[in-house]
Backbone as a chain_set.jsonl record, in Angstrom:
{"seq": "MSIGQLIQEGRLRSGLTLEELSDKIGIKQAMMSRIENDQRSCSKYIKKLSNILDIPEEEIETARISDEILKKYKDNKYLLKALKKTTSIISPRKK", "coords": {"N": [[-15.343, -8.462, -1.755], [-16.76, -6.043, 0.31], [-16.525, -2.693, 1.426], [-17.251, -2.385, 4.03], [-17.381, -5.234, 5.07], [-14.591, -5.37, 4.556], [-13.457, -3.87, 6.809], [-14.735, -4.486, 9.59], [-13.968, -7.312, 9.382], [-11.417, -6.959, 10.113], [-11.394, -5.395, 12.53], [-12.652, -7.494, 14.067], [-10.14, -8.868, 13.863], [-8.425, -7.782, 15.119], [-9.201, -7.771, 17.493], [-11.214, -6.18, 18.688], [-14.047, -4.165, 20.075], [-17.248, -3.132, 18.777], [-17.649, -1.031, 20.277], [-14.981, -0.19, 20.796], [-13.821, 0.498, 18.68], [-15.034, 2.222, 17.65], [-14.698, 4.288, 19.795], [-11.98, 4.846, 19.388], [-11.896, 5.738, 16.752], [-13.392, 7.977, 16.882], [-16.213, 8.382, 16.614], [-19.654, 7.672, 17.0], [-20.972, 4.451, 18.281], [-23.124, 3.399, 16.912], [-22.83, 5.147, 14.386], [-20.452, 3.871, 13.604], [-21.201, 1.084, 13.15], [-23.122, 1.342, 11.122], [-21.32, 1.721, 8.781], [-19.821, -0.576, 9.244], [-21.804, -2.032, 8.003], [-22.179, -1.085, 5.575], [-23.932, 1.18, 5.227], [-23.142, 3.497, 5.457], [-20.48, 5.885, 4.79], [-17.7, 5.707, 5.092], [-15.39, 7.561, 4.34], [-14.041, 9.679, 5.3], [-12.736, 8.791, 7.564], [-10.846, 6.983, 6.646], [-7.882, 6.823, 6.798], [-7.35, 6.687, 9.759], [-8.562, 4.289, 10.402], [-7.133, 2.736, 8.887], [-4.718, 2.814, 10.042], [-5.191, 1.839, 12.691], [-6.087, -0.873, 12.501], [-4.571, -1.75, 11.292], [-4.71, -2.196, 8.174], [-3.667, -1.856, 4.739], [-4.006, 1.73, 3.48], [-4.437, 1.517, 1.161], [-5.818, -0.636, 0.441], [-8.551, -0.078, 1.738], [-9.353, 2.286, 0.572], [-9.701, 1.206, -1.98], [-11.68, -0.932, -1.851], [-13.634, 0.843, -0.995], [-13.898, 2.538, -3.872], [-14.57, 0.576, -5.506], [-16.816, 0.204, -4.332], [-18.505, 2.056, -4.802], [-18.608, 1.877, -7.535], [-19.997, -0.622, -8.179], [-22.326, -0.108, -6.788], [-23.554, 2.14, -8.436], [-23.552, 1.0, -11.149], [-24.132, -1.847, -11.223], [-26.033, -3.106, -12.508], [-25.948, -2.666, -14.767], [-25.093, -3.607, -18.3], [-22.93, -3.218, -19.84], [-20.681, -2.598, -17.892], [-18.534, -4.118, -17.35], [-17.361, -4.148, -19.698], [-16.727, -1.7, -19.843], [-14.697, -0.81, -17.499], [-12.745, -2.644, -18.462], [-11.941, -1.014, -20.252], [-11.26, 1.471, -19.376], [-9.251, 0.792, -17.604], [-7.353, -0.189, -19.422], [-6.66, 2.647, -20.563], [-5.945, 3.868, -18.294], [-3.766, 2.337, -16.935], [-0.058, 1.874, -16.61], [1.818, 2.431, -19.504], [3.987, 0.006, -21.38], [7.167, 0.7, -22.462]], "CA": [[-15.465, -7.697, -0.343], [-17.43, -4.898, 0.631], [-15.611, -2.002, 2.405], [-17.924, -2.735, 5.462], [-16.917, -6.216, 5.662], [-13.423, -5.427, 5.328], [-13.735, -2.969, 8.103], [-15.199, -5.565, 10.382], [-12.627, -8.419, 9.607], [-10.016, -5.979, 10.474], [-11.781, -4.989, 13.821], [-12.495, -8.764, 14.756], [-8.763, -9.827, 13.644], [-7.727, -6.916, 16.262], [-9.474, -7.889, 18.81], [-11.843, -4.652, 19.275], [-15.441, -4.561, 19.944], [-17.594, -1.899, 17.998], [-17.864, 0.362, 20.8], [-13.718, 0.593, 21.348], [-12.775, 0.826, 17.56], [-15.967, 3.668, 17.378], [-14.227, 5.572, 20.528], [-10.744, 5.322, 18.784], [-12.242, 6.611, 15.29], [-13.998, 9.134, 17.346], [-17.94, 8.412, 16.073], [-20.783, 7.238, 17.726], [-21.167, 3.325, 18.151], [-24.258, 3.388, 15.597], [-22.503, 4.828, 12.94], [-19.33, 2.993, 13.263], [-22.105, -0.058, 12.858], [-23.609, 1.532, 9.625], [-20.109, 1.68, 8.009], [-19.86, -2.176, 8.727], [-22.9, -2.764, 7.095], [-22.266, -0.765, 4.277], [-24.736, 2.031, 5.065], [-22.565, 4.601, 5.701], [-19.695, 6.142, 3.825], [-16.236, 5.735, 5.888], [-14.354, 8.04, 3.442], [-13.613, 10.69, 6.263], [-11.875, 7.869, 8.624], [-9.693, 5.828, 6.151], [-6.72, 7.009, 7.536], [-7.596, 6.588, 10.943], [-8.978, 2.791, 10.405], [-5.89, 1.718, 8.483], [-3.613, 2.759, 11.021], [-6.302, 1.411, 14.019], [-6.885, -2.189, 12.105], [-3.424, -2.396, 10.172], [-5.063, -2.343, 7.239], [-3.09, -0.655, 3.752], [-5.207, 2.422, 3.143], [-4.861, 1.134, -0.378], [-7.14, -1.462, 0.56], [-9.749, 0.486, 2.104], [-9.821, 3.113, -0.478], [-10.305, 0.498, -3.374], [-12.536, -1.139, -1.821], [-14.562, 2.198, -1.167], [-14.211, 2.695, -4.891], [-15.261, -0.649, -5.833], [-18.299, -0.251, -3.596], [-19.313, 2.921, -5.301], [-19.212, 1.894, -8.771], [-20.748, -1.431, -7.878], [-23.869, 0.278, -6.122], [-24.122, 2.714, -9.168], [-23.557, 0.428, -12.133], [-23.734, -2.974, -10.946], [-26.861, -3.771, -13.232], [-25.422, -2.195, -16.234], [-24.703, -4.86, -19.07], [-21.468, -2.805, -20.08], [-19.76, -2.318, -16.728], [-17.15, -5.218, -17.348], [-16.582, -3.794, -20.855], [-16.149, 0.04, -19.483], [-13.901, -1.017, -16.759], [-11.607, -3.124, -19.299], [-11.496, 0.202, -21.599], [-11.033, 2.431, -18.249], [-7.927, -0.009, -16.965], [-6.135, -0.01, -20.542], [-6.397, 4.142, -20.691], [-4.869, 4.272, -17.274], [-2.476, 1.49, -17.133], [1.286, 2.641, -17.307], [1.989, 1.495, -20.761], [5.292, -0.519, -21.709], [7.991, 1.346, -23.767]], "C": [[-16.107, -6.508, -0.297], [-16.599, -4.243, 1.433], [-16.16, -2.469, 4.114], [-17.093, -3.904, 6.23], [-15.147, -6.36, 5.842], [-12.833, -4.997, 6.572], [-13.926, -4.137, 9.388], [-14.394, -6.678, 10.684], [-11.606, -7.796, 10.149], [-10.242, -5.964, 12.067], [-11.479, -6.356, 14.621], [-11.225, -9.343, 14.8], [-8.266, -8.591, 14.709], [-7.994, -7.004, 17.616], [-10.455, -7.241, 19.579], [-13.199, -5.004, 18.979], [-15.627, -3.074, 19.36], [-17.683, -0.684, 18.666], [-15.951, 0.83, 20.995], [-13.441, 0.839, 19.81], [-14.183, 2.07, 17.258], [-14.812, 4.737, 18.472], [-12.492, 5.777, 19.839], [-10.679, 5.991, 17.666], [-12.742, 7.843, 15.789], [-15.419, 9.571, 17.114], [-18.329, 7.712, 17.002], [-20.752, 5.803, 17.244], [-21.991, 3.168, 16.882], [-23.826, 3.833, 14.481], [-21.463, 4.169, 12.443], [-20.174, 1.273, 12.912], [-22.718, 0.295, 11.372], [-22.626, 1.559, 8.44], [-20.122, 0.485, 7.82], [-20.663, -2.362, 8.09], [-23.361, -2.159, 5.802], [-23.414, 0.461, 4.066], [-24.541, 3.367, 5.33], [-21.084, 4.826, 5.06], [-18.357, 6.394, 5.133], [-15.163, 6.982, 5.283], [-13.312, 9.323, 4.24], [-12.497, 9.98, 7.4], [-11.0, 6.869, 7.801], [-8.363, 5.575, 6.351], [-6.61, 6.222, 8.701], [-7.902, 4.861, 11.115], [-7.933, 2.314, 9.695], [-5.28, 1.92, 9.655], [-4.319, 2.184, 12.532], [-6.216, -0.386, 13.345], [-5.629, -2.477, 11.211], [-3.824, -2.761, 8.727], [-4.663, -1.579, 6.111], [-4.345, 0.32, 3.72], [-5.464, 1.864, 1.953], [-5.765, 0.497, -0.578], [-8.237, -0.943, 0.977], [-9.844, 1.238, 1.049], [-9.931, 2.316, -1.914], [-11.233, -0.277, -3.117], [-14.093, -0.147, -1.656], [-14.875, 2.229, -2.933], [-14.688, 1.958, -5.647], [-16.637, -0.643, -5.589], [-18.965, 0.506, -4.329], [-19.321, 2.755, -6.915], [-20.179, 0.609, -9.0], [-22.185, -0.758, -7.722], [-24.365, 1.382, -7.53], [-24.036, 2.202, -10.573], [-23.783, -0.984, -12.106], [-24.512, -3.989, -12.069], [-26.688, -3.105, -15.093], [-24.664, -3.061, -16.879], [-23.166, -4.38, -19.345], [-20.639, -2.417, -19.107], [-18.496, -2.754, -17.259], [-16.244, -4.109, -18.433], [-15.972, -2.182, -20.68], [-15.057, 0.171, -18.674], [-12.54, -1.566, -17.276], [-10.646, -1.801, -20.032], [-10.73, 0.878, -20.492], [-9.324, 1.73, -17.822], [-6.687, 0.388, -18.101], [-5.785, 1.381, -20.96], [-5.642, 4.544, -19.295], [-3.854, 3.749, -16.55], [-1.343, 2.101, -17.386], [1.472, 1.678, -18.758], [3.333, 1.098, -20.882], [6.315, 0.153, -22.546], [8.569, 0.315, -24.738]], "O": [[-15.788, -5.831, -1.275], [-15.882, -4.902, 2.187], [-15.462, -2.787, 5.077], [-16.465, -3.863, 7.288], [-14.514, -7.007, 6.676], [-11.961, -5.564, 7.23], [-12.923, -4.474, 10.018], [-14.102, -7.05, 11.82], [-10.842, -8.524, 10.782], [-9.397, -6.453, 12.816], [-10.589, -6.528, 15.453], [-11.014, -10.242, 15.615], [-7.173, -9.002, 15.099], [-7.384, -6.563, 18.589], [-10.673, -7.481, 20.766], [-13.6, -5.765, 18.099], [-14.811, -2.153, 19.345], [-17.771, 0.424, 18.136], [-15.634, 1.984, 21.282], [-12.525, 1.659, 19.74], [-13.9, 2.84, 16.34], [-14.231, 5.728, 18.028], [-11.941, 6.877, 19.88], [-9.738, 6.736, 17.392], [-12.519, 8.84, 15.101], [-15.842, 10.711, 17.305], [-17.583, 7.143, 17.8], [-20.556, 5.622, 16.042], [-21.434, 2.8, 15.848], [-24.178, 3.247, 13.457], [-21.336, 3.854, 11.26], [-19.484, 0.391, 12.401], [-22.732, -0.599, 10.526], [-23.018, 1.441, 7.279], [-20.335, 0.038, 6.693], [-20.311, -3.132, 7.197], [-24.356, -2.421, 5.127], [-23.796, 0.727, 2.927], [-25.408, 4.235, 5.43], [-20.492, 3.776, 4.814], [-18.357, 7.334, 5.927], [-14.139, 7.216, 5.925], [-12.213, 9.737, 3.871], [-11.597, 10.612, 7.952], [-10.467, 5.941, 8.409], [-7.76, 4.516, 6.176], [-5.907, 5.212, 8.74], [-7.363, 4.281, 12.057], [-7.771, 1.123, 9.96], [-5.362, 0.955, 10.416], [-3.558, 2.248, 13.498], [-6.378, -1.153, 14.295], [-5.683, -3.422, 10.425], [-3.199, -3.657, 8.159], [-5.164, -0.455, 6.151], [-5.492, -0.095, 3.885], [-6.633, 1.681, 1.614], [-6.572, 0.702, -1.485], [-9.195, -1.497, 0.439], [-10.689, 0.743, 0.303], [-10.269, 2.952, -2.913], [-11.902, -0.546, -4.115], [-15.226, -0.392, -2.07], [-16.017, 1.96, -3.305], [-15.313, 2.435, -6.594], [-17.501, -1.208, -6.259], [-20.043, 0.062, -4.724], [-20.05, 3.514, -7.554], [-21.056, 0.676, -9.861], [-23.067, -0.94, -8.561], [-25.584, 1.456, -7.688], [-24.489, 3.016, -11.378], [-23.588, -1.467, -13.222], [-24.111, -5.079, -12.478], [-27.291, -3.229, -16.159], [-23.617, -3.432, -16.348], [-22.248, -5.152, -19.069], [-19.678, -1.772, -19.525], [-17.563, -2.014, -17.57], [-15.17, -3.526, -18.283], [-15.015, -1.67, -21.262], [-14.319, 1.13, -18.902], [-11.454, -1.207, -16.822], [-9.449, -1.621, -20.256], [-9.507, 0.884, -20.628], [-8.344, 2.475, -17.831], [-5.609, 0.953, -17.917], [-4.77, 1.526, -21.642], [-4.826, 5.466, -19.263], [-3.157, 4.356, -15.737], [-1.349, 2.907, -18.317], [1.267, 0.472, -18.895], [4.08, 1.961, -20.421], [6.006, -0.027, -23.724], [9.193, 0.685, -25.732]]}, "num_chains": 1, "name": "protein.A"}
């Protein structure tokens, strides 16, 4: 699920219109629409979105990072191998 889909689902689950969410965030409705359609970044608004939509900040941030990786590397045949290697490097090691 993309970050835009996550935000849109959260908005609908919260019973908010696009206009209402935009007002609560403090941005124009057109910008909120672009965020939901994955055409604009929402990195400045993650904390507000998390609070308003009751979505954990970690979930929104994870979706944002995932989208950035896919946007840049989705056609790279080594993506999965690189992600596995990265995971093994950054995962806590058991002693």
